Amino acid sequence: MNWKTPDLRVHPPRSPRVRLGGYVILPRMLDKGRALLAGTNGEYNYNCPLDQQFLTFTGLDAEALKAELAAGKSDAEILAWVQAHARPRSPAEILAWSAWQEQRAPDNPEARAFFNEIHQKLAPHRTDIVTWFDLLDLDDYVSFGGRP
């Protein structure tokens, strides 16, 4: 995978479970932002509801982050920018938030119906798919040829 300009028409972004600076979601968001800038984002959307979970927690703006990506910054440089501009959080707060995100499941009837529809389409026999991260990982796997 070309991390500088990922082609999300050929492979998925990093799993939402992958961490950068303790933050889940961030590496995936960076992949989608870089692909958007390169015109290679395919079906993936930057600043989607999952990305907005990270943005809400940090208090960052999607367009400001995208501008940093457009400047060609590496993951380490982006992390330094995040740490300088995000709402101050202790390492324990970041760890707790990331752990909560990893376990987050649909929390209302509409979200549950949406989740179940995708789950049933992709792999109805997979009883281990219970969180949003589980569903995203499964969708990425199946979308690029994996057999559930």
Tab-separated table of C-alpha atoms in Angstrom:
chain	number	residue	atom	x	y	z
A	1	MET	CA	0.000	0.000	0.000
A	2	ASN	CA	1.215	3.463	-0.863
A	3	TRP	CA	0.665	5.262	2.440
A	4	LYS	CA	1.355	8.688	0.938
A	5	THR	CA	-1.459	8.425	-1.625
A	6	PRO	CA	-3.528	5.321	-0.850
A	7	ASP	CA	-5.755	4.012	-3.628
A	8	LEU	CA	-8.932	2.944	-1.859
A	9	ARG	CA	-10.336	1.608	-5.117
A	10	VAL	CA	-7.746	-1.180	-4.849
A	11	HIS	CA	-7.549	-1.822	-1.089
A	12	PRO	CA	-9.315	-0.619	2.047
A	13	PRO	CA	-8.037	2.026	4.432
A	14	ARG	CA	-6.501	0.918	7.701
A	15	SER	CA	-8.840	-0.724	10.184
A	16	PRO	CA	-10.605	1.661	12.565
A	17	ARG	CA	-8.868	-0.300	15.357
A	18	VAL	CA	-5.399	0.889	14.278
A	19	ARG	CA	-4.125	3.610	16.597
A	20	LEU	CA	-1.996	6.698	16.169
A	21	GLY	CA	-1.064	8.540	19.346
A	22	GLY	CA	-3.513	6.283	21.147
A	23	TYR	CA	-6.432	7.379	18.952
A	24	VAL	CA	-8.456	4.762	17.097
A	25	ILE	CA	-10.118	5.940	13.856
A	26	LEU	CA	-7.409	8.540	13.111
A	27	PRO	CA	-5.209	6.380	10.808
A	28	ARG	CA	-8.274	5.303	8.812
A	29	MET	CA	-9.396	8.925	8.531
A	30	LEU	CA	-5.934	9.930	7.294
A	31	ASP	CA	-6.025	7.214	4.623
A	32	LYS	CA	-9.430	8.422	3.437
A	33	GLY	CA	-8.345	12.066	3.445
A	34	ARG	CA	-5.189	11.347	1.460
A	35	ALA	CA	-7.159	9.245	-1.018
A	36	LEU	CA	-9.776	11.980	-1.387
A	37	LEU	CA	-7.066	14.511	-2.189
A	38	ALA	CA	-5.602	12.111	-4.780
A	39	GLY	CA	-9.016	11.290	-6.258
A	40	THR	CA	-8.628	7.629	-5.288
A	41	ASN	CA	-11.099	7.344	-2.409
A	42	GLY	CA	-13.522	5.083	-4.281
A	43	GLU	CA	-16.551	4.347	-2.097
A	44	TYR	CA	-14.901	5.706	1.063
A	45	ASN	CA	-15.958	9.061	2.467
A	46	TYR	CA	-13.786	11.461	4.420
A	47	ASN	CA	-15.568	13.150	7.345
A	48	CYS	CA	-18.134	10.352	7.600
A	49	PRO	CA	-19.997	9.719	10.882
A	50	LEU	CA	-17.120	7.562	12.183
A	51	ASP	CA	-14.590	10.313	11.428
A	52	GLN	CA	-16.889	12.753	13.195
A	53	GLN	CA	-16.575	10.679	16.377
A	54	PHE	CA	-12.839	11.471	16.364
A	55	LEU	CA	-13.415	15.114	15.435
A	56	THR	CA	-15.959	15.598	18.215
A	57	PHE	CA	-13.668	14.050	20.825
A	58	THR	CA	-10.677	16.144	19.770
A	59	GLY	CA	-12.510	19.324	18.839
A	60	LEU	CA	-10.724	19.393	15.484
A	61	ASP	CA	-12.143	20.543	12.154
A	62	ALA	CA	-12.234	18.126	9.200
A	63	GLU	CA	-11.227	20.812	6.703
A	64	ALA	CA	-8.288	21.956	8.835
A	65	LEU	CA	-7.078	18.360	9.102
A	66	LYS	CA	-7.507	17.888	5.353
A	67	ALA	CA	-5.389	21.003	4.756
A	68	GLU	CA	-2.589	19.418	6.794
A	69	LEU	CA	-2.879	16.276	4.677
A	70	ALA	CA	-2.793	18.388	1.505
A	71	ALA	CA	0.526	19.800	2.713
A	72	GLY	CA	1.932	16.268	2.413
A	73	LYS	CA	2.475	15.666	6.120
A	74	SER	CA	3.341	12.196	7.409
A	75	ASP	CA	1.375	10.370	10.085
A	76	ALA	CA	3.911	11.522	12.700
A	77	GLU	CA	3.605	15.129	11.542
A	78	ILE	CA	-0.183	14.910	11.555
A	79	LEU	CA	-0.102	13.461	15.070
A	80	ALA	CA	2.059	16.385	16.224
A	81	TRP	CA	-0.480	18.768	14.668
A	82	VAL	CA	-3.369	16.918	16.348
A	83	GLN	CA	-1.637	17.087	19.724
A	84	ALA	CA	-0.998	20.821	19.283
A	85	HIS	CA	-4.544	21.694	18.177
A	86	ALA	CA	-6.864	19.158	19.809
A	87	ARG	CA	-8.806	19.666	23.002
A	88	PRO	CA	-6.358	18.751	25.788
A	89	ARG	CA	-6.823	15.138	26.864
A	90	SER	CA	-4.768	12.961	29.172
A	91	PRO	CA	-3.364	9.666	27.879
A	92	ALA	CA	-5.893	7.893	30.122
A	93	GLU	CA	-8.789	9.824	28.539
A	94	ILE	CA	-7.576	8.948	25.038
A	95	LEU	CA	-7.172	5.300	26.042
A	96	ALA	CA	-10.669	5.184	27.567
A	97	TRP	CA	-12.243	6.876	24.544
A	98	SER	CA	-10.474	4.515	22.139
A	99	ALA	CA	-11.526	1.466	24.168
A	100	TRP	CA	-15.121	2.728	24.191
A	101	GLN	CA	-15.044	3.254	20.415
A	102	GLU	CA	-13.760	-0.295	19.924
A	103	GLN	CA	-16.774	-1.641	21.830
A	104	ARG	CA	-19.397	0.773	20.468
A	105	ALA	CA	-22.430	-0.933	18.951
A	106	PRO	CA	-25.686	0.419	17.532
A	107	ASP	CA	-27.487	2.288	20.288
A	108	ASN	CA	-30.919	3.009	18.819
A	109	PRO	CA	-33.478	1.113	16.707
A	110	GLU	CA	-32.600	2.900	13.447
A	111	ALA	CA	-28.872	2.267	13.866
A	112	ARG	CA	-29.556	-1.370	14.808
A	113	ALA	CA	-31.687	-1.864	11.680
A	114	PHE	CA	-28.964	-0.318	9.483
A	115	PHE	CA	-26.273	-2.466	11.147
A	116	ASN	CA	-28.339	-5.655	10.827
A	117	GLU	CA	-29.095	-5.008	7.161
A	118	ILE	CA	-25.401	-4.735	6.281
A	119	HIS	CA	-24.449	-7.647	8.535
A	120	GLN	CA	-27.096	-9.904	6.966
A	121	LYS	CA	-25.987	-8.942	3.468
A	122	LEU	CA	-22.301	-9.615	4.154
A	123	ALA	CA	-22.199	-12.580	6.497
A	124	PRO	CA	-25.406	-13.598	8.280
A	125	HIS	CA	-23.691	-16.644	9.797
A	126	ARG	CA	-21.050	-14.516	11.564
A	127	THR	CA	-22.334	-14.167	15.132
A	128	ASP	CA	-19.113	-12.457	16.227
A	129	ILE	CA	-19.992	-9.211	14.395
A	130	VAL	CA	-21.354	-7.030	17.204
A	131	THR	CA	-19.580	-3.647	17.107
A	132	TRP	CA	-19.282	-0.956	14.451
A	133	PHE	CA	-15.572	-1.758	14.131
A	134	ASP	CA	-16.416	-5.443	13.587
A	135	LEU	CA	-18.828	-4.469	10.821
A	136	LEU	CA	-16.377	-2.073	9.150
A	137	ASP	CA	-13.590	-4.661	9.186
A	138	LEU	CA	-15.941	-7.265	7.722
A	139	ASP	CA	-17.187	-4.872	5.039
A	140	ASP	CA	-13.630	-3.934	4.057
A	141	TYR	CA	-12.653	-7.610	3.879
A	142	VAL	CA	-15.642	-8.674	1.784
A	143	SER	CA	-15.497	-5.594	-0.463
A	144	PHE	CA	-12.011	-6.544	-1.581
A	145	GLY	CA	-12.657	-10.203	-2.286
A	146	GLY	CA	-12.578	-11.846	1.121
A	147	ARG	CA	-14.947	-14.693	1.883
A	148	PRO	CA	-16.592	-14.292	5.280
